[in-house]
Every structure is written in structure tokens, then in C-alpha cells.
Amino acid sequence: WVTLGNGSMEIIDMVPRAFLDAGDEVLLPCPDYSPYTRRPLLYGGKVVDVVPSGQDFQYDLKDFTSHITARTKMAIITRPNAPVGNMVSKELIEGLLATGIVVVVDEAYAEFSSQTLCGMLPQHNNLIVSRTFSKAMGLGGIRLGFLLAQPEMIGIIERIRVPLNVS
């Protein structure tokens, strides 16, 4: 249910590498944490920007589902969003999970929001939650991130892991 990364940046790199094929699409809120806009491109993915229809950068499910095509493989959402700070609703995440695409929720700032989606993991085999020790715990120097998902998803990511990545 957990795997480690050399910082959350390695997690950000491993997820698209593990799941994307050339031409696959990734839905990303716009604006969002910039590495998510670049990493899928390295593995042949196409980034589809999702612009919020609501005020104050608030998204609804249709903002995302209106962009889903046969090539859509995943959505990556920071929760709370970096840099905007808004919080995508749990109901929106559940709606995305119901589409069958892989939904990656970056909870790097979850300790500041008092909200997490980790409790949803047992019910959703297409949910990945990533976390880091560098933000709320102030341990950026140890370069340790982690990813939570069901064992099948962890197994897919483990196949592309660089050996001895965490020391």
C-alpha cells in the first residue's frame, strides 16, 4: 500500500513513466504545480489543461469530464492546489475515480488543510495519493516522498523504479 521515492519529485516522475503510453492524455488543473506539466511530456503523454468554470478557481466535475477522451489515462490534482491554494472537493475526486482513469492526488500540503483522501484508498483501485516529508515536517533535506495506493498499482510503479533509489 506504500512505496517510497527519493523525494516527492521522484514520485512525480515515476507515476507518468509507469502508466502512460505515447499519445495518452493527462488532465491537469490550470494553474498547478509546474513539474506535473512537464513530466508526462517526457514519456509521450499529452497534457490537457483543465480551467475552472467557478469563481475563485473552483472546479466542478464537468470541468474535467468534458475533456475525457479515449486517450485520457489519468488526472493529476494537487490538493490543496499549489500555487492557488484551493481545495478540489472529495466529491469531484470520487466522480473522476468513477470514470476509471487513474487519479493521482498530490497531498504535499495536506497537513495544512487537515484533509486527506487516504481513507478512500481501500475502495478505489485507481487512486494514488502522494505525500512528502518536506513541507509540514520541514525535512526537505532527507529527500523522502511516498506514494499510497492499492498493491496492484504499487506493483506497476515498482517495475520502473530505479534500484536503490532511497538511502
GROMACS .gro file of C-alpha atoms in nm:
model
  167
    1TRP     CA    1   0.000   0.000   0.000
    2VAL     CA    2   0.307   0.229   0.014
    3THR     CA    3   0.623   0.290  -0.183
    4LEU     CA    4   0.899   0.542  -0.126
    5GLY     CA    5   1.067   0.790  -0.354
    6ASN     CA    6   1.382   0.997  -0.349
    7GLY     CA    7   1.174   1.300  -0.256
    8SER     CA    8   0.830   1.359  -0.396
    9MET     CA    9   0.996   1.469  -0.720
   10GLU     CA   10   1.084   1.107  -0.795
   11ILE     CA   11   0.721   1.012  -0.725
   12ILE     CA   12   0.611   1.287  -0.968
   13ASP     CA   13   0.839   1.128  -1.227
   14MET     CA   14   0.753   0.762  -1.163
   15VAL     CA   15   0.376   0.789  -1.199
   16PRO     CA   16   0.360   0.906  -1.564
   17ARG     CA   17   0.653   0.680  -1.654
   18ALA     CA   18   0.467   0.380  -1.514
   19PHE     CA   19   0.123   0.445  -1.660
   20LEU     CA   20   0.150   0.649  -1.980
   21ASP     CA   21   0.198   0.532  -2.335
   22ALA     CA   22   0.276   0.764  -2.626
   23GLY     CA   23  -0.028   0.978  -2.703
   24ASP     CA   24  -0.203   0.922  -2.370
   25GLU     CA   25  -0.362   1.229  -2.214
   26VAL     CA   26  -0.324   1.364  -1.861
   27LEU     CA   27  -0.579   1.605  -1.719
   28LEU     CA   28  -0.418   1.882  -1.511
   29PRO     CA   29  -0.583   2.171  -1.332
   30CYS     CA   30  -0.455   2.502  -1.463
   31PRO     CA   31  -0.264   2.651  -1.291
   32ASP     CA   32  -0.094   2.372  -1.100
   33TYR     CA   33   0.247   2.265  -0.970
   34SER     CA   34   0.475   2.300  -1.273
   35PRO     CA   35   0.658   1.962  -1.271
   36TYR     CA   36   0.323   1.798  -1.346
   37THR     CA   37   0.305   1.992  -1.670
   38ARG     CA   38   0.646   1.867  -1.785
   39ARG     CA   39   0.694   1.507  -1.671
   40PRO     CA   40   0.417   1.346  -1.882
   41LEU     CA   41   0.568   1.501  -2.195
   42LEU     CA   42   0.894   1.311  -2.139
   43TYR     CA   43   0.707   0.982  -2.174
   44GLY     CA   44   0.500   1.074  -2.479
   45GLY     CA   45   0.198   1.198  -2.287
   46LYS     CA   46  -0.014   1.497  -2.375
   47VAL     CA   47  -0.113   1.745  -2.104
   48VAL     CA   48  -0.472   1.868  -2.120
   49ASP     CA   49  -0.522   2.187  -1.919
   50VAL     CA   50  -0.844   2.200  -1.719
   51VAL     CA   51  -0.958   2.553  -1.648
   52PRO     CA   52  -1.205   2.606  -1.362
   53SER     CA   53  -1.552   2.726  -1.451
   54GLY     CA   54  -1.629   2.851  -1.099
   55GLN     CA   55  -1.520   3.165  -0.921
   56ASP     CA   56  -1.201   3.171  -0.717
   57PHE     CA   57  -1.050   2.881  -0.914
   58GLN     CA   58  -1.320   2.636  -0.800
   59TYR     CA   59  -1.362   2.330  -1.023
   60ASP     CA   60  -1.663   2.113  -1.080
   61LEU     CA   61  -1.664   1.760  -1.217
   62LYS     CA   62  -1.776   1.869  -1.564
   63ASP     CA   63  -1.463   2.086  -1.594
   64PHE     CA   64  -1.269   1.759  -1.600
   65THR     CA   65  -1.509   1.510  -1.759
   66SER     CA   66  -1.571   1.738  -2.058
   67HIS     CA   67  -1.205   1.676  -2.153
   68ILE     CA   68  -1.205   1.297  -2.116
   69THR     CA   69  -1.143   1.110  -2.442
   70ALA     CA   70  -1.049   0.755  -2.532
   71ARG     CA   71  -0.683   0.860  -2.484
   72THR     CA   72  -0.728   1.004  -2.133
   73LYS     CA   73  -0.526   0.788  -1.896
   74MET     CA   74  -0.503   0.994  -1.577
   75ALA     CA   75  -0.575   1.312  -1.388
   76ILE     CA   76  -0.320   1.464  -1.150
   77ILE     CA   77  -0.456   1.700  -0.887
   78THR     CA   78  -0.274   1.878  -0.608
   79ARG     CA   79  -0.495   1.902  -0.301
   80PRO     CA   80  -0.470   2.169  -0.177
   81ASN     CA   81  -0.362   2.319  -0.505
   82ALA     CA   82  -0.017   2.466  -0.543
   83PRO     CA   83   0.012   2.758  -0.617
   84VAL     CA   84  -0.353   2.872  -0.585
   85GLY     CA   85  -0.441   2.706  -0.253
   86ASN     CA   86  -0.794   2.596  -0.347
   87MET     CA   87  -0.927   2.255  -0.240
   88VAL     CA   88  -1.079   2.027  -0.502
   89SER     CA   89  -1.377   1.855  -0.340
   90LYS     CA   90  -1.382   1.493  -0.235
   91GLU     CA   91  -1.697   1.453  -0.447
   92LEU     CA   92  -1.510   1.572  -0.757
   93ILE     CA   93  -1.235   1.317  -0.691
   94GLU     CA   94  -1.497   1.042  -0.646
   95GLY     CA   95  -1.655   1.143  -0.977
   96LEU     CA   96  -1.320   1.123  -1.155
   97LEU     CA   97  -1.250   0.784  -0.998
   98ALA     CA   98  -1.585   0.660  -1.130
   99THR     CA   99  -1.467   0.728  -1.487
  100GLY     CA  100  -1.200   0.458  -1.449
  101ILE     CA  101  -0.898   0.677  -1.520
  102VAL     CA  102  -0.602   0.679  -1.280
  103VAL     CA  103  -0.646   0.968  -1.035
  104VAL     CA  104  -0.332   1.096  -0.867
  105VAL     CA  105  -0.382   1.328  -0.570
  106ASP     CA  106  -0.073   1.512  -0.451
  107GLU     CA  107  -0.120   1.585  -0.081
  108ALA     CA  108   0.212   1.763  -0.022
  109TYR     CA  109   0.027   2.034   0.174
  110ALA     CA  110  -0.240   1.812   0.334
  111GLU     CA  111  -0.117   1.882   0.686
  112PHE     CA  112  -0.205   2.248   0.634
  113SER     CA  113  -0.561   2.164   0.526
  114SER     CA  114  -0.647   1.893   0.780
  115GLN     CA  115  -0.794   1.691   0.493
  116THR     CA  116  -0.672   1.374   0.326
  117LEU     CA  117  -0.816   1.123   0.083
  118CYS     CA  118  -0.611   0.830   0.217
  119GLY     CA  119  -0.926   0.677   0.366
  120MET     CA  120  -1.062   0.632   0.012
  121LEU     CA  121  -0.779   0.401  -0.096
  122PRO     CA  122  -0.942   0.069   0.004
  123GLN     CA  123  -1.245   0.145  -0.213
  124HIS     CA  124  -1.063   0.266  -0.527
  125ASN     CA  125  -0.803   0.065  -0.717
  126ASN     CA  126  -0.737   0.363  -0.949
  127LEU     CA  127  -0.648   0.614  -0.675
  128ILE     CA  128  -0.290   0.717  -0.597
  129VAL     CA  129  -0.208   0.958  -0.314
  130SER     CA  130   0.140   1.109  -0.292
  131ARG     CA  131   0.289   1.279   0.013
  132THR     CA  132   0.618   1.432   0.119
  133PHE     CA  133   0.814   1.497   0.436
  134SER     CA  134   0.950   1.830   0.307
  135LYS     CA  135   0.659   2.067   0.367
  136ALA     CA  136   0.485   2.048   0.706
  137MET     CA  137   0.761   1.842   0.864
  138GLY     CA  138   1.043   2.060   0.732
  139LEU     CA  139   1.252   1.761   0.624
  140GLY     CA  140   1.325   1.853   0.262
  141GLY     CA  141   1.691   1.769   0.310
  142ILE     CA  142   1.625   1.399   0.363
  143ARG     CA  143   1.466   1.372   0.015
  144LEU     CA  144   1.187   1.132   0.107
  145GLY     CA  145   0.846   1.115  -0.053
  146PHE     CA  146   0.591   0.838  -0.051
  147LEU     CA  147   0.302   0.715  -0.254
  148LEU     CA  148  -0.005   0.529  -0.127
  149ALA     CA  149  -0.218   0.306  -0.349
  150GLN     CA  150  -0.358  -0.044  -0.371
  151PRO     CA  151  -0.095  -0.318  -0.414
  152GLU     CA  152  -0.159  -0.368  -0.788
  153MET     CA  153  -0.086   0.000  -0.856
  154ILE     CA  154   0.223  -0.010  -0.635
  155GLY     CA  155   0.342  -0.316  -0.830
  156ILE     CA  156   0.317  -0.128  -1.162
  157ILE     CA  157   0.525   0.157  -1.020
  158GLU     CA  158   0.780  -0.079  -0.865
  159ARG     CA  159   0.855  -0.226  -1.212
  160ILE     CA  160   1.002   0.105  -1.330
  161ARG     CA  161   1.174   0.209  -1.007
  162VAL     CA  162   1.546   0.284  -1.018
  163PRO     CA  163   1.726   0.035  -0.789
  164LEU     CA  164   1.844   0.169  -0.452
  165ASN     CA  165   1.664   0.498  -0.501
  166VAL     CA  166   1.618   0.578  -0.133
  167SER     CA  167   1.919   0.571   0.100
   0.00000   0.00000   0.00000
